[in-house]
Structure formats: structure tokens, C-alpha cells
Short mmCIF file of C-alpha atoms in Angstrom, two decimals:
data_model
loop_
_atom_site.label_atom_id
_atom_site.label_comp_id
_atom_site.label_asym_id
_atom_site.label_seq_id
_atom_site.Cartn_x
_atom_site.Cartn_y
_atom_site.Cartn_z
CA UNK L 1 0.00 0.00 0.00
CA UNK L 2 1.22 3.47 -0.84
CA UNK L 3 1.34 6.01 1.95
CA UNK L 4 -0.14 8.61 -0.38
CA UNK L 5 -3.89 9.22 -0.38
CA UNK L 6 -3.77 10.64 -3.89
CA UNK L 7 -3.24 8.38 -6.87
CA UNK L 8 -3.46 9.36 -10.50
CA UNK L 9 -4.25 6.75 -13.13
CA UNK L 10 -2.92 8.10 -16.41
CA UNK L 11 -0.33 7.94 -19.18
CA UNK L 12 2.69 10.17 -19.79
CA UNK L 13 1.66 10.71 -23.41
CA UNK L 14 -1.90 11.82 -22.61
CA UNK L 15 -2.43 15.59 -22.54
CA UNK L 16 -5.56 15.06 -20.46
CA UNK L 17 -3.43 13.28 -17.84
CA UNK L 18 -0.73 15.96 -18.14
CA UNK L 19 -3.13 18.78 -17.29
CA UNK L 20 -4.16 17.01 -14.08
CA UNK L 21 -0.46 16.54 -13.19
CA UNK L 22 -0.02 20.29 -13.72
CA UNK L 23 -2.99 21.09 -11.47
CA UNK L 24 -1.57 18.82 -8.74
CA UNK L 25 1.80 20.59 -9.13
CA UNK L 26 0.16 24.03 -8.88
CA UNK L 27 -1.38 22.94 -5.58
CA UNK L 28 1.86 21.24 -4.37
CA UNK L 29 0.04 17.93 -3.87
CA UNK L 30 2.13 14.74 -3.65
CA UNK L 31 0.60 11.85 -5.54
CA UNK L 32 1.39 8.37 -6.77
CA UNK L 33 1.39 8.18 -10.58
CA UNK L 34 0.07 4.90 -11.94
CA UNK L 35 0.79 4.52 -15.66
CA UNK L 36 -2.02 2.50 -17.23
CA UNK L 37 -2.51 1.02 -20.64
CA UNK L 38 -5.44 2.94 -22.13
CA UNK L 39 -5.42 1.99 -25.81
CA UNK L 40 -5.62 -1.80 -25.55
CA UNK L 41 -6.08 -4.38 -22.77
CA UNK L 42 -7.33 -1.73 -20.39
CA UNK L 43 -6.22 -2.44 -16.85
CA UNK L 44 -8.54 -3.84 -14.20
CA UNK L 45 -7.90 -0.81 -11.97
CA UNK L 46 -8.98 1.58 -14.74
CA UNK L 47 -12.18 -0.34 -15.50
CA UNK L 48 -13.03 -0.36 -11.80
CA UNK L 49 -12.24 3.34 -11.27
CA UNK L 50 -14.04 4.61 -14.38
CA UNK L 51 -16.64 2.01 -15.42
CA UNK L 52 -18.73 4.51 -17.42
CA UNK L 53 -16.09 5.92 -19.79
CA UNK L 54 -13.16 3.52 -19.19
CA UNK L 55 -10.75 6.37 -19.93
CA UNK L 56 -7.87 8.17 -18.27
CA UNK L 57 -7.17 10.25 -16.32
CA UNK L 58 -8.75 9.19 -13.02
CA UNK L 59 -7.74 10.82 -9.75
CA UNK L 60 -8.28 8.63 -6.70
CA UNK L 61 -8.52 10.69 -3.53
CA UNK L 62 -9.10 8.85 -0.24
CA UNK L 63 -10.19 5.84 -2.33
CA UNK L 64 -12.84 7.85 -4.19
CA UNK L 65 -12.39 8.07 -7.98
CA UNK L 66 -12.91 11.35 -9.87
CA UNK L 67 -13.04 11.14 -13.69
CA UNK L 68 -12.86 13.54 -16.66
CA UNK L 69 -9.90 15.92 -16.70
CA UNK L 70 -11.77 19.25 -16.51
CA UNK L 71 -13.89 17.93 -13.64
CA UNK L 72 -10.76 16.64 -11.85
CA UNK L 73 -9.05 20.05 -12.13
CA UNK L 74 -12.08 21.83 -10.69
CA UNK L 75 -12.22 19.20 -7.93
CA UNK L 76 -8.54 19.80 -7.09
CA UNK L 77 -9.19 23.54 -6.95
CA UNK L 78 -12.22 23.13 -4.68
CA UNK L 79 -10.85 20.36 -2.41
CA UNK L 80 -7.47 22.04 -1.75
CA UNK L 81 -8.52 25.67 -1.44
CA UNK L 82 -5.71 26.40 1.00
CA UNK L 83 -2.88 25.11 -1.24
CA UNK L 84 -1.44 28.03 -3.17
CA UNK L 85 -3.35 30.15 -5.67
CA UNK L 86 -6.77 29.28 -6.95
CA UNK L 87 -6.63 27.61 -10.39
CA UNK L 88 -9.89 29.14 -11.61
CA UNK L 89 -10.29 32.93 -11.36
CA UNK L 90 -12.20 34.16 -8.29
CA UNK L 91 -14.67 36.46 -10.08
CA UNK L 92 -17.80 34.57 -11.31
CA UNK L 93 -17.73 36.19 -14.76
CA UNK L 94 -14.01 35.46 -15.23
CA UNK L 95 -14.68 31.87 -14.13
CA UNK L 96 -17.42 31.55 -16.77
CA UNK L 97 -15.07 32.92 -19.45
CA UNK L 98 -12.29 30.50 -18.39
CA UNK L 99 -14.76 27.58 -18.54
CA UNK L 100 -15.95 28.79 -21.95
CA UNK L 101 -12.45 28.71 -23.47
CA UNK L 102 -11.61 25.39 -21.79
CA UNK L 103 -14.71 23.84 -23.38
CA UNK L 104 -13.89 25.46 -26.74
CA UNK L 105 -10.35 24.04 -26.70
CA UNK L 106 -11.51 20.53 -25.77
CA UNK L 107 -14.66 20.29 -27.88
CA UNK L 108 -13.80 22.33 -30.98
CA UNK L 109 -10.15 23.19 -31.40
CA UNK L 110 -8.06 20.20 -30.31
CA UNK L 111 -10.38 17.73 -32.15
CA UNK L 112 -9.36 19.55 -35.38
CA UNK L 113 -5.70 18.65 -34.74
CA UNK L 114 -6.66 15.01 -34.27
CA UNK L 115 -8.77 15.13 -37.44
CA UNK L 116 -5.83 16.55 -39.39
CA UNK L 117 -3.64 13.64 -38.23
CA UNK L 118 -6.13 11.10 -39.58
CA UNK L 119 -7.09 12.81 -42.86
CA UNK L 120 -5.24 12.05 -46.09
CA UNK L 121 -7.11 14.03 -48.81
CA UNK L 122 -5.37 17.31 -49.70
CA UNK L 123 -8.52 19.43 -50.05
CA UNK L 124 -10.03 18.22 -46.79
CA UNK L 125 -6.68 18.78 -45.05
CA UNK L 126 -6.56 22.36 -46.33
CA UNK L 127 -10.09 22.98 -45.03
CA UNK L 128 -9.15 21.60 -41.59
CA UNK L 129 -5.98 23.74 -41.50
CA UNK L 130 -8.11 26.83 -42.24
CA UNK L 131 -10.39 25.98 -39.31
CA UNK L 132 -7.38 25.39 -37.04
CA UNK L 133 -6.02 28.85 -37.87
CA UNK L 134 -9.44 30.46 -37.32
CA UNK L 135 -9.33 28.85 -33.88
CA UNK L 136 -5.80 30.10 -33.24
CA UNK L 137 -7.10 33.61 -34.02
CA UNK L 138 -9.87 33.22 -31.44
CA UNK L 139 -7.42 31.87 -28.87
CA UNK L 140 -5.09 34.82 -29.45
CA UNK L 141 -8.01 37.20 -28.76
CA UNK L 142 -8.90 35.14 -25.69
CA UNK L 143 -5.30 35.38 -24.45
CA UNK L 144 -5.27 39.17 -24.83
CA UNK L 145 -8.59 39.51 -22.95
CA UNK L 146 -7.96 36.94 -20.18
CA UNK L 147 -4.32 37.85 -19.45
CA UNK L 148 -5.07 41.60 -19.26
CA UNK L 149 -1.50 42.39 -20.32
CA UNK L 150 0.07 39.87 -17.93
CA UNK L 151 2.00 36.65 -18.56
CA UNK L 152 -0.66 33.95 -18.49
CA UNK L 153 -4.34 33.39 -19.29
CA UNK L 154 -4.67 33.37 -15.49
CA UNK L 155 -2.93 36.81 -15.22
CA UNK L 156 0.16 36.75 -13.02
CA UNK L 157 -0.31 33.04 -12.33
CA UNK L 158 -0.79 29.92 -14.40
CA UNK L 159 -4.51 29.10 -14.21
CA UNK L 160 -7.29 26.98 -15.69
CA UNK L 161 -7.05 27.95 -19.38
CA UNK L 162 -3.24 27.85 -19.19
CA UNK L 163 -3.16 24.19 -18.23
CA UNK L 164 -6.10 23.24 -20.46
CA UNK L 165 -4.35 24.61 -23.57
CA UNK L 166 -0.78 24.17 -22.33
CA UNK L 167 -1.12 20.41 -21.92
CA UNK L 168 -1.42 20.21 -25.72
CA UNK L 169 1.86 22.01 -26.47
CA UNK L 170 3.71 18.73 -27.11
CA UNK L 171 1.06 17.51 -29.56
CA UNK L 172 0.85 21.00 -31.11
CA UNK L 173 4.57 20.77 -31.91
CA UNK L 174 4.04 17.28 -33.36
CA UNK L 175 1.28 18.67 -35.61
CA UNK L 176 3.52 21.57 -36.65
CA UNK L 177 6.36 19.26 -37.55
CA UNK L 178 4.23 16.66 -39.36
CA UNK L 179 2.09 19.16 -41.29
CA UNK L 180 4.80 21.79 -41.88
CA UNK L 181 2.88 24.55 -40.07
CA UNK L 182 3.63 27.14 -37.43
CA UNK L 183 0.53 27.51 -35.26
CA UNK L 184 1.64 29.95 -32.57
CA UNK L 185 3.64 32.46 -34.52
CA UNK L 186 5.49 35.53 -33.21
CA UNK L 187 4.16 37.80 -35.96
CA UNK L 188 0.58 36.60 -36.33
CA UNK L 189 -0.07 35.57 -32.72
CA UNK L 190 2.55 37.25 -30.54
CA UNK L 191 0.49 36.75 -27.38
CA UNK L 192 0.27 32.96 -27.74
CA UNK L 193 3.86 32.60 -29.00
CA UNK L 194 5.27 34.30 -25.91
CA UNK L 195 2.82 32.52 -23.63
CA UNK L 196 3.80 29.06 -24.97
CA UNK L 197 7.48 29.70 -24.19
CA UNK L 198 6.73 30.96 -20.69
CA UNK L 199 4.32 28.10 -20.03
CA UNK L 200 6.68 25.23 -20.87
CA UNK L 201 9.37 26.71 -18.59
CA UNK L 202 6.94 27.15 -15.67
CA UNK L 203 7.59 24.92 -12.64
CA UNK L 204 4.17 23.30 -12.82
CA UNK L 205 4.63 22.26 -16.46
CA UNK L 206 8.31 21.89 -17.31
CA UNK L 207 8.73 18.20 -16.43
CA UNK L 208 5.27 17.28 -17.68
CA UNK L 209 4.84 18.44 -21.31
CA UNK L 210 6.39 15.56 -23.29
CA UNK L 211 9.12 16.14 -25.88
CA UNK L 212 7.69 16.08 -29.43
CA UNK L 213 10.12 13.35 -30.63
CA UNK L 214 8.95 11.04 -27.83
CA UNK L 215 5.33 11.65 -28.79
CA UNK L 216 6.11 10.88 -32.44
CA UNK L 217 7.83 7.61 -31.41
CA UNK L 218 4.80 6.75 -29.27
CA UNK L 219 2.38 7.59 -32.11
CA UNK L 220 4.34 5.38 -34.54
CA UNK L 221 4.34 2.53 -32.03
CA UNK L 222 0.56 2.72 -31.55
CA UNK L 223 0.00 2.84 -35.34
CA UNK L 224 2.26 -0.22 -35.81
CA UNK L 225 0.45 -2.11 -33.05
CA UNK L 226 -2.91 -1.28 -34.64
CA UNK L 227 -1.68 -2.43 -38.07
CA UNK L 228 -0.29 -5.73 -36.74
CA UNK L 229 -3.56 -6.63 -34.99
CA UNK L 230 -5.54 -5.76 -38.13
CA UNK U 1 -34.62 49.71 -22.65
CA UNK U 2 -35.68 47.07 -20.16
CA UNK U 3 -35.25 47.86 -16.49
CA UNK U 4 -33.94 44.32 -15.92
CA UNK U 5 -30.21 43.72 -15.89
CA UNK U 6 -30.66 40.05 -16.76
CA UNK U 7 -31.74 39.03 -20.24
CA UNK U 8 -31.93 35.50 -21.57
CA UNK U 9 -31.65 34.86 -25.30
CA UNK U 10 -33.28 31.50 -25.91
CA UNK U 11 -36.21 29.54 -27.30
CA UNK U 12 -39.16 27.93 -25.49
CA UNK U 13 -38.56 24.63 -27.28
CA UNK U 14 -34.86 24.39 -26.37
CA UNK U 15 -34.08 22.19 -23.36
CA UNK U 16 -30.75 23.99 -22.99
CA UNK U 17 -32.64 27.28 -22.64
CA UNK U 18 -35.19 25.65 -20.32
CA UNK U 19 -32.52 24.52 -17.86
CA UNK U 20 -31.20 28.07 -17.56
CA UNK U 21 -34.78 29.33 -16.95
CA UNK U 22 -35.05 26.72 -14.17
CA UNK U 23 -31.76 27.86 -12.62
CA UNK U 24 -32.95 31.49 -12.69
CA UNK U 25 -36.22 30.37 -11.05
CA UNK U 26 -34.36 28.44 -8.34
CA UNK U 27 -32.47 31.64 -7.50
CA UNK U 28 -35.64 33.83 -7.76
CA UNK U 29 -33.99 36.06 -10.38
CA UNK U 30 -36.23 38.24 -12.56
CA UNK U 31 -35.16 38.32 -16.19
CA UNK U 32 -36.31 39.40 -19.59
CA UNK U 33 -36.80 36.45 -21.94
CA UNK U 34 -35.90 37.19 -25.55
CA UNK U 35 -37.13 34.46 -27.91
CA UNK U 36 -34.66 34.19 -30.80
CA UNK U 37 -34.70 32.26 -34.03
CA UNK U 38 -31.87 29.75 -33.69
CA UNK U 39 -32.37 27.32 -36.58
CA UNK U 40 -32.39 29.75 -39.54
CA UNK U 41 -31.78 33.49 -40.08
CA UNK U 42 -30.08 33.77 -36.72
CA UNK U 43 -30.80 37.12 -35.10
CA UNK U 44 -28.25 39.93 -34.99
CA UNK U 45 -28.39 40.01 -31.19
CA UNK U 46 -27.52 36.29 -31.00
CA UNK U 47 -24.56 36.59 -33.40
CA UNK U 48 -23.25 39.53 -31.38
CA UNK U 49 -23.72 37.84 -27.99
CA UNK U 50 -22.26 34.46 -28.99
CA UNK U 51 -19.99 34.98 -32.03
CA UNK U 52 -18.02 31.76 -31.44
CA UNK U 53 -20.83 29.19 -31.30
CA UNK U 54 -23.81 31.28 -32.52
CA UNK U 55 -26.11 29.16 -30.35
CA UNK U 56 -28.64 29.65 -27.57
CA UNK U 57 -28.93 30.05 -24.67
CA UNK U 58 -27.02 33.22 -23.83
CA UNK U 59 -27.49 34.98 -20.50
CA UNK U 60 -26.72 38.69 -20.58
CA UNK U 61 -25.94 40.03 -17.12
CA UNK U 62 -25.07 43.71 -16.77
CA UNK U 63 -24.45 43.72 -20.56
CA UNK U 64 -21.92 40.87 -20.35
CA UNK U 65 -22.85 37.70 -22.30
CA UNK U 66 -22.37 34.23 -20.81
CA UNK U 67 -22.74 31.27 -23.19
CA UNK U 68 -23.14 27.47 -22.96
CA UNK U 69 -25.92 26.22 -20.69
CA UNK U 70 -23.83 24.31 -18.10
CA UNK U 71 -21.46 27.26 -17.80
CA UNK U 72 -24.39 29.66 -17.41
CA UNK U 73 -25.90 27.55 -14.61
CA UNK U 74 -22.60 27.46 -12.73
CA UNK U 75 -22.30 31.22 -13.27
CA UNK U 76 -25.79 31.81 -11.84
CA UNK U 77 -24.88 29.66 -8.82
CA UNK U 78 -21.61 31.55 -8.23
CA UNK U 79 -22.86 35.08 -8.97
CA UNK U 80 -26.02 34.87 -6.82
CA UNK U 81 -24.71 32.90 -3.82
CA UNK U 82 -27.14 34.62 -1.48
CA UNK U 83 -30.31 33.78 -3.45
CA UNK U 84 -31.79 30.58 -2.03
CA UNK U 85 -30.10 27.20 -2.01
CA UNK U 86 -26.90 26.47 -3.87
CA UNK U 87 -27.60 24.67 -7.19
CA UNK U 88 -24.42 22.57 -7.07
CA UNK U 89 -23.73 20.54 -3.91
CA UNK U 90 -21.38 22.16 -1.40
CA UNK U 91 -19.01 19.19 -0.90
CA UNK U 92 -16.21 19.12 -3.52
CA UNK U 93 -16.61 15.38 -4.21
CA UNK U 94 -20.39 15.67 -4.57
CA UNK U 95 -19.81 18.63 -6.92
CA UNK U 96 -17.47 16.51 -9.06
CA UNK U 97 -20.05 13.70 -9.19
CA UNK U 98 -22.80 16.15 -10.19
CA UNK U 99 -20.58 17.58 -12.95
CA UNK U 100 -19.76 14.03 -14.09
CA UNK U 101 -23.43 13.10 -14.57
CA UNK U 102 -24.26 16.44 -16.18
CA UNK U 103 -21.49 15.87 -18.75
CA UNK U 104 -22.62 12.26 -19.27
CA UNK U 105 -26.21 13.36 -19.94
CA UNK U 106 -25.18 16.09 -22.40
CA UNK U 107 -22.34 14.33 -24.21
CA UNK U 108 -23.46 10.69 -24.23
CA UNK U 109 -27.08 10.10 -23.31
CA UNK U 110 -29.20 12.86 -24.84
CA UNK U 111 -27.32 12.66 -28.19
CA UNK U 112 -28.61 9.06 -28.46
CA UNK U 113 -32.20 10.33 -28.33
CA UNK U 114 -31.44 12.79 -31.14
CA UNK U 115 -29.74 10.02 -33.14
CA UNK U 116 -32.82 7.80 -32.74
CA UNK U 117 -35.02 10.59 -34.13
CA UNK U 118 -32.89 10.82 -37.29
CA UNK U 119 -32.24 7.12 -37.92
CA UNK U 120 -34.54 5.08 -40.16
CA UNK U 121 -32.92 1.60 -40.38
CA UNK U 122 -34.54 -0.94 -38.00
CA UNK U 123 -31.32 -2.66 -36.89
CA UNK U 124 -29.49 0.58 -36.19
CA UNK U 125 -32.55 1.87 -34.32
CA UNK U 126 -32.60 -1.25 -32.15
CA UNK U 127 -28.89 -0.78 -31.35
CA UNK U 128 -29.48 2.86 -30.35
CA UNK U 129 -32.46 1.89 -28.17
CA UNK U 130 -30.26 -0.68 -26.38
CA UNK U 131 -27.67 2.03 -25.65
CA UNK U 132 -30.39 4.44 -24.45
CA UNK U 133 -31.62 1.83 -21.96
CA UNK U 134 -28.08 1.08 -20.77
CA UNK U 135 -27.83 4.82 -20.08
CA UNK U 136 -31.16 4.83 -18.25
CA UNK U 137 -29.76 2.06 -16.03
CA UNK U 138 -26.71 4.17 -15.22
CA UNK U 139 -28.89 7.22 -14.51
CA UNK U 140 -31.09 5.15 -12.16
CA UNK U 141 -27.95 4.13 -10.22
CA UNK U 142 -26.81 7.75 -10.23
CA UNK U 143 -30.19 8.85 -8.85
CA UNK U 144 -30.03 6.34 -6.01
CA UNK U 145 -26.49 7.44 -5.07
CA UNK U 146 -26.92 11.21 -5.47
CA UNK U 147 -30.38 11.51 -3.86
CA UNK U 148 -29.38 9.42 -0.80
CA UNK U 149 -33.00 8.32 -0.32
CA UNK U 150 -34.39 11.82 -0.78
CA UNK U 151 -36.60 13.35 -3.49
CA UNK U 152 -34.13 14.81 -5.97
CA UNK U 153 -30.63 14.25 -7.36
CA UNK U 154 -29.81 17.30 -5.22
CA UNK U 155 -31.25 15.63 -2.09
CA UNK U 156 -34.07 17.62 -0.45
CA UNK U 157 -33.75 20.34 -3.12
CA UNK U 158 -33.73 20.47 -6.88
CA UNK U 159 -30.07 20.85 -7.90
CA UNK U 160 -27.66 20.72 -10.84
CA UNK U 161 -28.31 17.18 -12.15
CA UNK U 162 -32.06 17.64 -11.64
CA UNK U 163 -32.25 20.59 -14.02
CA UNK U 164 -29.68 19.15 -16.45
CA UNK U 165 -31.72 15.94 -16.91
CA UNK U 166 -35.12 17.44 -16.10
CA UNK U 167 -34.98 19.96 -18.94
CA UNK U 168 -35.18 16.99 -21.34
CA UNK U 169 -38.40 15.55 -19.89
CA UNK U 170 -40.53 17.07 -22.68
CA UNK U 171 -38.31 15.62 -25.42
CA UNK U 172 -38.07 12.32 -23.52
CA UNK U 173 -41.88 12.05 -23.69
CA UNK U 174 -41.77 12.90 -27.41
CA UNK U 175 -39.23 10.09 -27.94
CA UNK U 176 -41.38 7.68 -25.92
CA UNK U 177 -44.47 8.50 -27.93
CA UNK U 178 -42.76 8.43 -31.36
CA UNK U 179 -40.72 5.25 -30.72
CA UNK U 180 -43.31 3.42 -28.59
CA UNK U 181 -40.99 3.14 -25.57
CA UNK U 182 -41.24 3.80 -21.86
CA UNK U 183 -37.86 5.13 -20.70
CA UNK U 184 -38.46 5.94 -17.03
CA UNK U 185 -40.55 3.01 -15.89
CA UNK U 186 -42.00 2.40 -12.42
CA UNK U 187 -40.91 -1.23 -12.34
CA UNK U 188 -37.47 -1.07 -13.98
CA UNK U 189 -36.41 2.40 -12.80
CA UNK U 190 -38.63 3.35 -9.86
CA UNK U 191 -36.22 6.06 -8.73
CA UNK U 192 -36.29 7.99 -12.00
CA UNK U 193 -40.02 7.41 -12.57
CA UNK U 194 -40.91 8.99 -9.22
CA UNK U 195 -38.30 11.73 -9.66
CA UNK U 196 -39.68 12.75 -13.09
CA UNK U 197 -43.19 13.23 -11.66
CA UNK U 198 -41.92 15.26 -8.72
CA UNK U 199 -39.63 17.32 -10.95
CA UNK U 200 -42.25 18.49 -13.46
CA UNK U 201 -44.53 19.64 -10.59
CA UNK U 202 -41.72 21.58 -8.87
CA UNK U 203 -42.12 25.36 -8.83
CA UNK U 204 -38.85 25.95 -10.70
CA UNK U 205 -39.85 23.64 -13.56
CA UNK U 206 -43.61 23.42 -13.88
CA UNK U 207 -44.17 26.31 -16.30
CA UNK U 208 -40.97 25.63 -18.22
CA UNK U 209 -40.93 22.00 -19.42
CA UNK U 210 -42.91 22.20 -22.70
CA UNK U 211 -45.91 19.96 -23.38
CA UNK U 212 -44.95 17.02 -25.66
CA UNK U 213 -47.69 17.82 -28.23
CA UNK U 214 -46.32 21.35 -28.63
CA UNK U 215 -42.81 19.97 -29.17
CA UNK U 216 -44.12 17.53 -31.78
CA UNK U 217 -45.89 20.39 -33.62
CA UNK U 218 -42.66 22.42 -33.47
CA UNK U 219 -40.59 19.46 -34.72
CA UNK U 220 -42.97 18.92 -37.66
CA UNK U 221 -42.82 22.62 -38.55
CA UNK U 222 -38.99 22.64 -38.59
CA UNK U 223 -38.92 19.47 -40.73
CA UNK U 224 -41.39 21.01 -43.19
CA UNK U 225 -39.35 24.24 -43.38
CA UNK U 226 -36.19 22.22 -44.03
CA UNK U 227 -37.90 20.20 -46.77
CA UNK U 228 -39.27 23.31 -48.51
CA UNK U 229 -35.85 24.98 -48.64
CA UNK U 230 -34.26 21.78 -49.98
#
């Protein structure tokens, strides 16, 4: 038995796991990391902890499982109010805006990057790339409004939207390198370009965001495994 | 100019609008309801208030727009803490569980009902109906756990999961009548069957959940409009 009351079921390559690791770091919470297989032969512990979705990440706190990354982050913020800064803004309207962009990133923007990775037709690819850049434009505007001239979406501190978008920086670099694009560009999106550099060097994130070449290796391995099992 | 600082852009037939109306009722907040056309010729005010998604509902509070129904409900709960009971539970774990079921209902369960309405093949329909009933089983378990032997998902009071699921009761009845099913059944799911009756008679909901025959008329009208414009 581990002496720690907090366990995180996840995978190093999963941005959704990574954002929970960042939230735990922001709150200085020690936890046991349990790497689970989530793409085939799902582990018994995962199926037991998240029987509805059978997905990572799952945070287990005092033996109680909490699922779904955005819900876990809000739980961490609400259960450890005394540990460091609040992850969500304190003002109700700012909280709503942070939740709005988090949902936009997860439901609209990041799915486009995944779609691009799967698509092979040139015309469809071009249409997806256009949508991705439209989204980057919206995110740049969101950065300017949320950061209010400061370093992060959360202002002086890394907050909710920072970790929700920042967890994807590894996969964003993979997309850039595979598709020959520059998504967060110093000329077109100076806010996001500067933010991305500051974010990956921040204490809460720097050992968490995976290196792009490791993600590419991992991606190739999963593709090969899929091909060999038909 | 209206004297009210709270305006809701929505539609009477939209369950996502209805749940926000219920949240405003729970908090005894007066508001101006602005019925907007959301399926064609979207109104100028809607495009201005929600330029990213262009969807209803949008709550406008002191001229600031808040979009996305679940985000609006959490905003209402956090901005009017002194009006009546809290909509989300107070315990962080219970809050996480409530958010989990709300997301499940919106992302997994209700989309199945919409899918069933569009599908015409018998085998596919049967497969969707099986999934809908699996979901009903999960929701019955959720009701038993969340309500802890009391009347609502929120315990003694109508809360977050109550309005998130309850707003669909009109469309659930439409599905039942069109597909010849009984989803919340006294024998198989006694918890949900009793809850549904109590919910639609609750003060916060009783004038909001639309009558099934009105929804069917509305549905037919939209289909006819779609057909006539090709």
C-alpha cells in the first residue's frame, strides 16, 4: 500500500493526464502516478475506477475516484482551497469565461488537430488547417482579454485555461512538424507565441509536457500495433 | 430599454434554454426572456452575444454575455450565492459527481435520443435503443447514489443534475411516444419514474418543461421548413 492518499491513473503521453499533473503541481500535492494502458487491454484498476467511460485520467482521492480531466481540475481547486493560488479565477464572470475557453479548446479546437492527423485528402486537409487557424485567431483574442496584459491566461499566475491549452503544447509541436505549419507564430499571434514559451518553462509544467520526438515515437508505435492486430 | 439587468436569449422549445430558466427560477432572479430564431436566419443580437458558437442560450448580465448552458448555470450559482439554495452541492466530491453526470447526460445520453429521431434503419434503431436503456440504467444508479434516499438528485432540493436531466423531460416524452418506448418506468427504474413526476410539478420547472404535443408540432414545422428549402 502506498502512503499517499492521492493516486493518479494516467499515461505520460496523454495531454488530459498531463493537465491534471499540472494542477496537482500548482497545488503542491504529492501523488502516486500509476501509468495505465489505455489503448488496448485496459487495466482492471482503470475499468473499476471509471466504469462509465473507461478512460484516463482518473484521480483517486481517499479511495474515491474522480473522472474527466476538466472535472478533476475543478475538484482539485475546490478540495485544496488552501494550497497556493486558486486555479480558476475568483470572479464569477471570469470563471465563466475560463470555462468557456476550456470547453472550446476541448470540444472544438483540439479535435481539429486530431482530425488533421487522420485525414489524407489534400482538399479536406486544407479545409481543416483553415479551421485550425481560425481557432488560433480566437485563442489569441482570448489570451489578450484573459491575461489583461500579464503573462498567463490566469494573469500573473498559471490558471485553468493555461493548463487546459498548455497540456497540448507537445502535440501541437508534433502537428507543426508533421504538417509543416507554425501555429503559434510571433508575428501573427505574438500573445500565444510568448505565452507558450513561458508556459513550458513554468515549474508546474516543465517536467510534464512531453518532448515532441517522444510523442512521435509513441504515435508510430501505436500505429504499428494497430496495423499488426488488423 | 428594459429595467432588468438580466436578459436570456433563448427559445421555449430548447431544453438547454429551459434549464437556464429553471436555474434562474431556483435563484428567484427576474429576467427578460428574448425568444430568438436559432435554426435559420439567426438574429443579430444572438450573433453579437455568442460569435463563437452562434447558439442559444445566452445569458446577458449587466451587458456581459455568458454562453453554454452548463457554464451559465454554474455562473448563476456563483454570482447569486445569497439567493436561495446552492444549485451545485457544497461538498467538492459531490460537486465533481454532479458535474460528471451532467457531462454524461449532455455528451453521451441525450445525443442518443437525437440520433434515434434521425435514424430510419430498423437494426441501427434497435442498437441505439439498447444504448439508451443502458444509459437509463446508469442514470437510475446515479439517482439512487446522489439523492441518498431523498426526493431529488440534489437531495431535499432540486439541484444541478435535476435541471440538467429534467430539462429533457418534454423531449423524452416525445421520444417515448414516437418510438413506442417507456424510458423511465416504475418497475425497472422506480427512482427515475418517481423523480420525473416530482420534478415536473416543482415550482422551478412546472411552467418551463414544454408539453410534448407542442414539441411535436414544433418538430414537424422545422422538418417542413427544411424540406421546402431543400
